[in-house]
JSON list of C-alpha atoms and ligand atoms in Angstrom, two decimals:
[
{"chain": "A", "resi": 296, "resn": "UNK", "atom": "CA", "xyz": [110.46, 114.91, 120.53]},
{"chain": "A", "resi": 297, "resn": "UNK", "atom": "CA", "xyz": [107.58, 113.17, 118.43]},
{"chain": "A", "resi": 298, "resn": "UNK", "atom": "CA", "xyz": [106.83, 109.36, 118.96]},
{"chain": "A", "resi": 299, "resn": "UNK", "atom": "CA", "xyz": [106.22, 107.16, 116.35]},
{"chain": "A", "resi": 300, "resn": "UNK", "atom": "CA", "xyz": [104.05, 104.15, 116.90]},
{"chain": "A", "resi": 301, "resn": "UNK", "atom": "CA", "xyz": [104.72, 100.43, 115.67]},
{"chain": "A", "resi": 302, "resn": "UNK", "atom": "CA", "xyz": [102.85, 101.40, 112.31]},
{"chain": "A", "resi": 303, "resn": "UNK", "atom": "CA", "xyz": [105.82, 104.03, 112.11]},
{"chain": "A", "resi": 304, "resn": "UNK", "atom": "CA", "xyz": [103.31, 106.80, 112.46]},
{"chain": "A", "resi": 305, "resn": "UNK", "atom": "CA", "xyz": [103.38, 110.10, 114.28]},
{"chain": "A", "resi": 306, "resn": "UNK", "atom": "CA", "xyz": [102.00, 109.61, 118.18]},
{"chain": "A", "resi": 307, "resn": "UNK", "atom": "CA", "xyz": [98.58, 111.29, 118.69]},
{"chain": "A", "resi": 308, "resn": "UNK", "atom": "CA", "xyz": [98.85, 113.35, 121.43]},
{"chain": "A", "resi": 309, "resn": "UNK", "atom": "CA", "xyz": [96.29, 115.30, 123.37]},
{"chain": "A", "resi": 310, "resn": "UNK", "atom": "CA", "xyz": [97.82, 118.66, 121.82]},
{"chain": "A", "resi": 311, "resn": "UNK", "atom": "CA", "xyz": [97.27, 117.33, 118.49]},
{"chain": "A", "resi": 312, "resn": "UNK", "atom": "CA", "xyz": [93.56, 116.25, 120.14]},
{"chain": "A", "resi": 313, "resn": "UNK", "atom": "CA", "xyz": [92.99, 119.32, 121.07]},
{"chain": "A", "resi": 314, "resn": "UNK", "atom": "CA", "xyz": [93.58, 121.72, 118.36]},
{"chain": "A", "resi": 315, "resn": "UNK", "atom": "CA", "xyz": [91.83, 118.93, 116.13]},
{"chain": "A", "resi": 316, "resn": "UNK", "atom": "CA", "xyz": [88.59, 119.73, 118.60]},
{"chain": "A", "resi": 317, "resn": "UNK", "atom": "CA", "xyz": [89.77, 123.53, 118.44]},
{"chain": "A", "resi": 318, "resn": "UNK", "atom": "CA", "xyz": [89.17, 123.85, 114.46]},
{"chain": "A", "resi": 319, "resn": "UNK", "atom": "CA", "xyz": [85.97, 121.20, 114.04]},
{"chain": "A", "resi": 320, "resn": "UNK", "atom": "CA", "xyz": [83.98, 123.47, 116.77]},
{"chain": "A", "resi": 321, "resn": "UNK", "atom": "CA", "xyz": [85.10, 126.20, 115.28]},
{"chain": "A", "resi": 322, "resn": "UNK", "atom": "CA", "xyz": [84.30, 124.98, 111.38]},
{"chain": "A", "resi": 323, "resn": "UNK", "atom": "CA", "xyz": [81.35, 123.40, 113.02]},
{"chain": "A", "resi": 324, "resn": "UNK", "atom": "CA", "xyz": [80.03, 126.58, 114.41]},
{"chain": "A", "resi": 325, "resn": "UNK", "atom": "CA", "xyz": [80.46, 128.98, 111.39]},
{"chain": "A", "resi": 326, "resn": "UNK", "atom": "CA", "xyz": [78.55, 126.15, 109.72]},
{"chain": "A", "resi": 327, "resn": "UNK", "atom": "CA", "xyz": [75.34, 126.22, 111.34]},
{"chain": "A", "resi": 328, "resn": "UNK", "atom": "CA", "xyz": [76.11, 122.97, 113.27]},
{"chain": "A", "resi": 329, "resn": "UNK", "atom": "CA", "xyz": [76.94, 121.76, 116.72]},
{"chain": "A", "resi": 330, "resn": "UNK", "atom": "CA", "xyz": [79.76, 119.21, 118.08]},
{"chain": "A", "resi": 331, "resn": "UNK", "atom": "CA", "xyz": [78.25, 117.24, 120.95]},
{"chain": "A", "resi": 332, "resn": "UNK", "atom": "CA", "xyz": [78.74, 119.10, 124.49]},
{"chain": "A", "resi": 333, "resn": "UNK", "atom": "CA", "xyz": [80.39, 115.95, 126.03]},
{"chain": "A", "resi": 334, "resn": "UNK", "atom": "CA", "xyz": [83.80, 117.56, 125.26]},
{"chain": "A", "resi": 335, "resn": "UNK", "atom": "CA", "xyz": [85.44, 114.20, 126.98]},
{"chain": "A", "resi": 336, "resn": "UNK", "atom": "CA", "xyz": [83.41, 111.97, 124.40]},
{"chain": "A", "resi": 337, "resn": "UNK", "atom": "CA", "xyz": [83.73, 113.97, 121.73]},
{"chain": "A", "resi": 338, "resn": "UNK", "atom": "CA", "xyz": [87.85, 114.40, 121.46]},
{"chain": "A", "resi": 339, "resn": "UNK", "atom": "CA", "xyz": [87.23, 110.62, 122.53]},
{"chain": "A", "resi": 340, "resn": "UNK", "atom": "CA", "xyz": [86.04, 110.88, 118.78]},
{"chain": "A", "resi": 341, "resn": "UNK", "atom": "CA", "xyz": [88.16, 112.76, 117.44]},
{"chain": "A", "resi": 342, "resn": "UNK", "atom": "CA", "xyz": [91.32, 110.83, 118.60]},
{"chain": "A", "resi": 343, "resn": "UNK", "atom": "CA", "xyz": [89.59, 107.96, 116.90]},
{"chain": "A", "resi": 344, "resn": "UNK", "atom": "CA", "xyz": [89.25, 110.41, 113.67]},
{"chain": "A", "resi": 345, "resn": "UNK", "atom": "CA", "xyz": [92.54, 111.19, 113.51]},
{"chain": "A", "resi": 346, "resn": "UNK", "atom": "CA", "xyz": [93.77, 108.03, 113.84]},
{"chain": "A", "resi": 347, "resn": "UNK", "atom": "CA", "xyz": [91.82, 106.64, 110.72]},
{"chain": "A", "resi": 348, "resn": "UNK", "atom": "CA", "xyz": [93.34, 110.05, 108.49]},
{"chain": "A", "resi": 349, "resn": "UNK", "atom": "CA", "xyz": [96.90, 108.36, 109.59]},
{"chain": "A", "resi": 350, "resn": "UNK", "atom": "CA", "xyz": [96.04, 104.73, 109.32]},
{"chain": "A", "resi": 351, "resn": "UNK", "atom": "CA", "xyz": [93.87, 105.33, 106.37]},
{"chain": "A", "resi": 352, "resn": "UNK", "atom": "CA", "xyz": [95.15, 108.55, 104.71]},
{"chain": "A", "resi": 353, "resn": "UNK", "atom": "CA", "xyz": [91.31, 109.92, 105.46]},
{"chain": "A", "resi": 354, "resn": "UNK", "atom": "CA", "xyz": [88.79, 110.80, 108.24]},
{"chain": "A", "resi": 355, "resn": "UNK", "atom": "CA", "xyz": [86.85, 107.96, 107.67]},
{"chain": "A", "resi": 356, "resn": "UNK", "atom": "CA", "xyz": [83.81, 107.69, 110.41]},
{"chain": "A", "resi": 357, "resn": "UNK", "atom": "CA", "xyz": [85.18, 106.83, 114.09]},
{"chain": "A", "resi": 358, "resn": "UNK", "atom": "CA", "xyz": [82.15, 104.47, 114.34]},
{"chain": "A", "resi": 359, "resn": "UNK", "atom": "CA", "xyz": [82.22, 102.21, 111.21]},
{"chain": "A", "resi": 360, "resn": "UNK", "atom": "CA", "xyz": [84.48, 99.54, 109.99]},
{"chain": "A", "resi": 361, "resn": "UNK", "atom": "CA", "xyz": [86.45, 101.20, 106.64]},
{"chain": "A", "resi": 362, "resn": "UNK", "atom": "CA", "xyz": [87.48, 98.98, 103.49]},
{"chain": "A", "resi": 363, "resn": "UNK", "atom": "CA", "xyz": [90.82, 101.08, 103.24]},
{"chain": "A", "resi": 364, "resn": "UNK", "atom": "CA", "xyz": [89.93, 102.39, 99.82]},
{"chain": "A", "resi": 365, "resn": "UNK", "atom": "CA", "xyz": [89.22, 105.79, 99.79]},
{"chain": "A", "resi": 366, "resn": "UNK", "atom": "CA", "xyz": [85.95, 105.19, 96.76]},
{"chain": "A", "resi": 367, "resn": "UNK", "atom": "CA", "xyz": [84.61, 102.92, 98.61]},
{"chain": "A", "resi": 368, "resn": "UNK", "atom": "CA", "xyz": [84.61, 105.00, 101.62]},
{"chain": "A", "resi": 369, "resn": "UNK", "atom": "CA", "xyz": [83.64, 108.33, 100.23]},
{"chain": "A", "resi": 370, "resn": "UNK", "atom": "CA", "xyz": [80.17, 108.32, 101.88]},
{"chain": "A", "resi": 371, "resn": "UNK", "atom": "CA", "xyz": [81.54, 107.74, 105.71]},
{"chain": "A", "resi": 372, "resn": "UNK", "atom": "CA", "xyz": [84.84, 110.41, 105.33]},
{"chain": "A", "resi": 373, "resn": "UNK", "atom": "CA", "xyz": [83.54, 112.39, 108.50]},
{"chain": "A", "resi": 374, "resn": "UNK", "atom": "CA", "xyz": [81.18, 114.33, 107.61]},
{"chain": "A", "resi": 375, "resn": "UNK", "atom": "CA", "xyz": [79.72, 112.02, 106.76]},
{"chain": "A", "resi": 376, "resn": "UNK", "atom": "CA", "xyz": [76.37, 111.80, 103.81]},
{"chain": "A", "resi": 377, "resn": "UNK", "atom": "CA", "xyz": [74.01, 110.48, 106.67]},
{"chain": "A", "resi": 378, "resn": "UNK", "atom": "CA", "xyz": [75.29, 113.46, 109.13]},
{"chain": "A", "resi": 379, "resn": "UNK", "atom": "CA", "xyz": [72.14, 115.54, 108.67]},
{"chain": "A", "resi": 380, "resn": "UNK", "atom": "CA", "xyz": [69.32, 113.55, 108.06]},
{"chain": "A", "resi": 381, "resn": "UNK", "atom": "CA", "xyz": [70.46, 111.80, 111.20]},
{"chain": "A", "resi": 382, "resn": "UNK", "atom": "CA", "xyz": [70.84, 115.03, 113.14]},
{"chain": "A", "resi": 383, "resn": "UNK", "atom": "CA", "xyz": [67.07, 115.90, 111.49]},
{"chain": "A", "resi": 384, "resn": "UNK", "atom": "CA", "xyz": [65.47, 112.49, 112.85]},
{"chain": "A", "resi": 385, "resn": "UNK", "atom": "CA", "xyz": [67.69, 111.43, 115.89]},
{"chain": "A", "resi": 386, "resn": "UNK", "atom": "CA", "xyz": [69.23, 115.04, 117.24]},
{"chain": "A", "resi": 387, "resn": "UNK", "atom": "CA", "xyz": [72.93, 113.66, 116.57]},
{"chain": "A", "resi": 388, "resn": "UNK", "atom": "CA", "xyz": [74.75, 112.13, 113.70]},
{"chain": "A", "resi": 389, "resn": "UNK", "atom": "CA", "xyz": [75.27, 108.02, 114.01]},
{"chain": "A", "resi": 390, "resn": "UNK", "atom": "CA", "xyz": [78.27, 108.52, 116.44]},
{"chain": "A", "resi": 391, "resn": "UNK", "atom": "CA", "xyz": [77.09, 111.38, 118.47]},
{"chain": "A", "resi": 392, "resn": "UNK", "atom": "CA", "xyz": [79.81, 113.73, 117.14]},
{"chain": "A", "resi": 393, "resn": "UNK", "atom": "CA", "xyz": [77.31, 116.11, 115.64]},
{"chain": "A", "resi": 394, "resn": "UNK", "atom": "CA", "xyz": [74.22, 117.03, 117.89]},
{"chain": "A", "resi": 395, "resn": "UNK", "atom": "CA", "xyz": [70.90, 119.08, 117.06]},
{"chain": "A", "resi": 396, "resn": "UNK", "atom": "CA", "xyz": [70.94, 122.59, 118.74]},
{"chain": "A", "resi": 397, "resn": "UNK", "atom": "CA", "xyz": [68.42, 121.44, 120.87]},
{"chain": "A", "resi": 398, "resn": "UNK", "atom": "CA", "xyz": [70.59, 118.48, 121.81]},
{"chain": "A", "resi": 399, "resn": "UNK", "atom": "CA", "xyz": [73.31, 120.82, 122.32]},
{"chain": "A", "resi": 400, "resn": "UNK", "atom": "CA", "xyz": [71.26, 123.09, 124.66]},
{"chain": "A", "resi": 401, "resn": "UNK", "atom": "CA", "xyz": [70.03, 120.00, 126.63]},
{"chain": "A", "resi": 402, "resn": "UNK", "atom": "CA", "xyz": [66.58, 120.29, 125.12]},
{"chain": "A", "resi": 403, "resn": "UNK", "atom": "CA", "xyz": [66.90, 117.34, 123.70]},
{"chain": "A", "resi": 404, "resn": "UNK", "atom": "CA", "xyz": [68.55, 113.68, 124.95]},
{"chain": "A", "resi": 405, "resn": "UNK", "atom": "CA", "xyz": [70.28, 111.14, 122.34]},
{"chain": "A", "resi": 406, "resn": "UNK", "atom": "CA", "xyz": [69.72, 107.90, 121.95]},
{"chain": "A", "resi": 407, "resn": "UNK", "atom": "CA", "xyz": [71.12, 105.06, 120.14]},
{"chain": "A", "resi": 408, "resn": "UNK", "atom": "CA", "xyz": [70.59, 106.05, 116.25]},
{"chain": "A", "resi": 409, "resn": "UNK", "atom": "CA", "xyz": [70.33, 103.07, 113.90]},
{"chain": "A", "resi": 410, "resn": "UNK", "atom": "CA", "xyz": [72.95, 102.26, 110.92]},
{"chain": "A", "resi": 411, "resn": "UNK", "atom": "CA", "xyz": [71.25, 103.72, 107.99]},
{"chain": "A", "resi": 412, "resn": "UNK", "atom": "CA", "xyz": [74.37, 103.20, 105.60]},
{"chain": "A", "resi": 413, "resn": "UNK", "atom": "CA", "xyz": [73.50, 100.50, 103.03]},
{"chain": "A", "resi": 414, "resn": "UNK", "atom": "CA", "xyz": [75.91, 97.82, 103.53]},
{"chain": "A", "resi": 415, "resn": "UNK", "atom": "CA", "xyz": [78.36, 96.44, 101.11]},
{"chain": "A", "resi": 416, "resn": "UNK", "atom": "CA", "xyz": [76.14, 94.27, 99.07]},
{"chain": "A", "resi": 417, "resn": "UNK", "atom": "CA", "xyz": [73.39, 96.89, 98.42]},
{"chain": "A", "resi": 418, "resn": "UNK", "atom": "CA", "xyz": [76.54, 99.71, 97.77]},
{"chain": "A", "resi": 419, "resn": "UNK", "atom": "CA", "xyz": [77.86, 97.70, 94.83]},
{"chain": "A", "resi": 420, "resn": "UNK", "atom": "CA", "xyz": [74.36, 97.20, 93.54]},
{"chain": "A", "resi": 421, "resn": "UNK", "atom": "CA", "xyz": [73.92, 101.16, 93.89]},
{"chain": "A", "resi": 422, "resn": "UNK", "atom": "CA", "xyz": [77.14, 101.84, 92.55]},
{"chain": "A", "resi": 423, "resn": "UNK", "atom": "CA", "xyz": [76.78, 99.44, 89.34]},
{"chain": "A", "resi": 424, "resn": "UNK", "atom": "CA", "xyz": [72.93, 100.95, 88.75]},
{"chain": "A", "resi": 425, "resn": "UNK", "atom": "CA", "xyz": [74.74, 104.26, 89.11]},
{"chain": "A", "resi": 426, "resn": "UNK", "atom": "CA", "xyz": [77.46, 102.97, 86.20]},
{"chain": "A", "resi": 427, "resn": "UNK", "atom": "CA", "xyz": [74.95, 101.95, 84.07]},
{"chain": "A", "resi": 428, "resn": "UNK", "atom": "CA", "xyz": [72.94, 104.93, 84.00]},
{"chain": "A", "resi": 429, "resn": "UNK", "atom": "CA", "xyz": [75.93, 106.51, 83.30]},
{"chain": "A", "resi": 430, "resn": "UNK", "atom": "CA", "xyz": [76.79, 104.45, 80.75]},
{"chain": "A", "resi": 431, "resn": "UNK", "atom": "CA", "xyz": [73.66, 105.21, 79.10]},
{"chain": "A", "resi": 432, "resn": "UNK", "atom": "CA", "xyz": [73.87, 108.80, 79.22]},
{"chain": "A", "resi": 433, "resn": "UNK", "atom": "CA", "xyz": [71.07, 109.28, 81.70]},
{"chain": "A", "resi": 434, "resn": "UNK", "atom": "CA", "xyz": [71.39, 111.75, 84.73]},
{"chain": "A", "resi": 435, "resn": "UNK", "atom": "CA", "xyz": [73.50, 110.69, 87.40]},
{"chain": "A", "resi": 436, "resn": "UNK", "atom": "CA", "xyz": [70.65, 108.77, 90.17]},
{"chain": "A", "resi": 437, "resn": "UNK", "atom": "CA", "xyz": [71.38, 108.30, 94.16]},
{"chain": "A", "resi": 438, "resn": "UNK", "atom": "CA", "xyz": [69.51, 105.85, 95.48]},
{"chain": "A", "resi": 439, "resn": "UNK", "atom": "CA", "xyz": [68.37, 108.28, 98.00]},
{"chain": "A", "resi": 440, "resn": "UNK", "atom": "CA", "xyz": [65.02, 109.47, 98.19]},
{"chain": "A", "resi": 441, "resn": "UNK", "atom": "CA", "xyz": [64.45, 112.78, 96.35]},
{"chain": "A", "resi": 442, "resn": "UNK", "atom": "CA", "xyz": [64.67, 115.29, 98.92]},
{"chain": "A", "resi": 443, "resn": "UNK", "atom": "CA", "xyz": [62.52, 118.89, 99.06]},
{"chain": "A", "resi": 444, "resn": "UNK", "atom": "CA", "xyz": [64.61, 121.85, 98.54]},
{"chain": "A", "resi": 445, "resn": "UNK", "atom": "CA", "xyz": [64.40, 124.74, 101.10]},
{"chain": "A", "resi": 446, "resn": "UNK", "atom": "CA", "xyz": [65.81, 128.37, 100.37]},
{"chain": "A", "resi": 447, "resn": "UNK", "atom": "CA", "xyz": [66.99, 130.82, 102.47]},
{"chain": "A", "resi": 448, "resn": "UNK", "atom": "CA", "xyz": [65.05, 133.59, 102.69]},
{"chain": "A", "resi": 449, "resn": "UNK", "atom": "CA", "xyz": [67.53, 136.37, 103.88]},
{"chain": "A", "resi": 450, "resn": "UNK", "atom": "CA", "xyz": [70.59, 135.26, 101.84]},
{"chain": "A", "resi": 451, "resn": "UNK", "atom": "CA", "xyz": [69.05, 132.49, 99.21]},
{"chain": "A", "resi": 452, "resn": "UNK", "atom": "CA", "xyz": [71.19, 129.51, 100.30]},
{"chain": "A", "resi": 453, "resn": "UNK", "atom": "CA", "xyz": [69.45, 126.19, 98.91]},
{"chain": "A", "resi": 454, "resn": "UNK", "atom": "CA", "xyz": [69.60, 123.19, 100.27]},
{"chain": "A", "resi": 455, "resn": "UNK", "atom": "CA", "xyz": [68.33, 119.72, 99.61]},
{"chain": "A", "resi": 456, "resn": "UNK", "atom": "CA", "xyz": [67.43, 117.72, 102.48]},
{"chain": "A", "resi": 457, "resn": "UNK", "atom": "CA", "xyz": [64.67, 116.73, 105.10]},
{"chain": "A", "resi": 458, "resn": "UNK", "atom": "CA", "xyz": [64.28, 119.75, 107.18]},
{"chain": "A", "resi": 459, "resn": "UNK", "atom": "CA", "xyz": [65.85, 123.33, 106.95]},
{"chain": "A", "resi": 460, "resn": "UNK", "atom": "CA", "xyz": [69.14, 123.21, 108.75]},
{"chain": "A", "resi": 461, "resn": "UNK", "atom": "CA", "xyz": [68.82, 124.87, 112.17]},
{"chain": "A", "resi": 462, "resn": "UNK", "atom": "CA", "xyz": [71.05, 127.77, 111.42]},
{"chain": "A", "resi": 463, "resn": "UNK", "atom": "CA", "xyz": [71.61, 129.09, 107.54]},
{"chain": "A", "resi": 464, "resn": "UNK", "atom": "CA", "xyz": [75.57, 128.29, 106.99]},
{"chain": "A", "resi": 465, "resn": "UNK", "atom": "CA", "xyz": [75.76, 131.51, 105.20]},
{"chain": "A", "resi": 466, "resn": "UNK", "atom": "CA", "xyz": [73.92, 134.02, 106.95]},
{"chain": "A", "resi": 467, "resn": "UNK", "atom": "CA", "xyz": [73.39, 132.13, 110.04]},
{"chain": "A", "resi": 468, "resn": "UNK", "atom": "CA", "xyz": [69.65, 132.88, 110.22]},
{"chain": "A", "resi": 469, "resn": "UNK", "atom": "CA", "xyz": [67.60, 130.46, 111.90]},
{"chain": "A", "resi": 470, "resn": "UNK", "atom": "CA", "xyz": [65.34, 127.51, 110.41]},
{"chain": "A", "resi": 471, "resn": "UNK", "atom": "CA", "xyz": [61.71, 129.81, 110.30]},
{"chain": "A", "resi": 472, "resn": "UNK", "atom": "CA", "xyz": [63.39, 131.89, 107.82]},
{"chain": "A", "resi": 473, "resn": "UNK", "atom": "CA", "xyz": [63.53, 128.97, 104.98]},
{"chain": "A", "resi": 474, "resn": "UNK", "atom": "CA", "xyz": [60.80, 128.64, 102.21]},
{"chain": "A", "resi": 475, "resn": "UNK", "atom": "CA", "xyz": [60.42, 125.57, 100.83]},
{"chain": "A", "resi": 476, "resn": "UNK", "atom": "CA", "xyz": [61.79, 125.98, 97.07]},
{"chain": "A", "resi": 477, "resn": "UNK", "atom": "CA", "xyz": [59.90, 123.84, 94.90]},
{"chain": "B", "resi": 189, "resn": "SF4", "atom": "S1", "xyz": [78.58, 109.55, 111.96]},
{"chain": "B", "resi": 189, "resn": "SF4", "atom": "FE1", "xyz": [79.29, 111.51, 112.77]},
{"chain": "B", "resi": 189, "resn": "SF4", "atom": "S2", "xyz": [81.44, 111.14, 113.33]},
{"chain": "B", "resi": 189, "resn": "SF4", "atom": "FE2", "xyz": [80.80, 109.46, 111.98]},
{"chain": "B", "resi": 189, "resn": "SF4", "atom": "S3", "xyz": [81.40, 110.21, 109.95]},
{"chain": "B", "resi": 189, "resn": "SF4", "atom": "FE3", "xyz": [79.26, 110.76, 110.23]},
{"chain": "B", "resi": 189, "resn": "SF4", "atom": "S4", "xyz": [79.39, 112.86, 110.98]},
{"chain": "B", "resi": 189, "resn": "SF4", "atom": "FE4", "xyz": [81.41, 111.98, 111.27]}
]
């Protein structure tokens, strides 16, 4: 019969762990991407994952303190917005749940990969530049750097980002088949 904690929620349980680190390889795999191979760390992870979707309602990020309000944590709801231009420059997203392929294959080691989330100070000041140009009827503006866009040669997929991913999500060619776009 199924636990319930103090917080009155369900028990996690390694099933539950499991079949959690079941469908993310699997989703992560049709996607072009790669969960770390330390299966131990990475349902580690994943336990901590599920436990923020119950004691938050969503996935937010395993590694990072959430505010409990799901706006203001939009940007670290695993995966996360700094997942691939971490995985471009460090071979694994912030917590290590996400690897390179070449980190995956052992090409590659991982090592500690700095914070590059704005904290809460610069995200208001992001979000109320956002509102305002809004407001004004301007484009919408990240404060991200404007990325290149690469194209998929075989199957046209464009993305926007630092690199090519390694693997095409579509067609699952690899990175030497992407043009950049403009
Ligand atoms: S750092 Fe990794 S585990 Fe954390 S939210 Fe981003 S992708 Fe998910």
């Amino acid at each position: 019969m199924a636990k319930n904690n103090e917080g009155g929620h369900k028990e996690i349980g390694q099933q539950d762990i499991d079949q959690a680190y079941n469908k993310l390889k699997q989703d992560a795999e049709e996607g072009g991407y790669f969960l770390n191979p330390d299966v131990e760390f990475t349902k580690a992870l994943i336990r901590g994952l599920l436990v923020n979707e119950q004691r938050y309602g969503y996935g937010a990020c395993p590694c990072r303190l959430a505010s409990c309000i799901r706006q203001e944590d939009l940007d670290i709801i695993c995966p996360c917005d700094y997942r691939d231009i971490d995985i471009n420059q460090f071979n694994a997203c912030f917590c290590g749940l996400y690897v390179s392929a070449d980190a995956a294959n052992g090409k590659k080691t991982i090592n500690s990969i700095p914070e590059r989330r704005p904290n809460i100070e610069e995200r208001r000041k992001i979000q109320e530049m956002k509102e305002m140009k809004e407001a004004k009827g301007k484009n919408e503006q990240t404060a991200l750097p404007k990325l290149p866009i690469w194209r998929c040669k075989v199957c046209g997929y464009l993305c926007a980002r630092e690199e090519p991913p390694d693997i095409c999500p579509i067609c699952k060619v690899t990175k030497d088949r992407f043009e950049r776009f403009m």
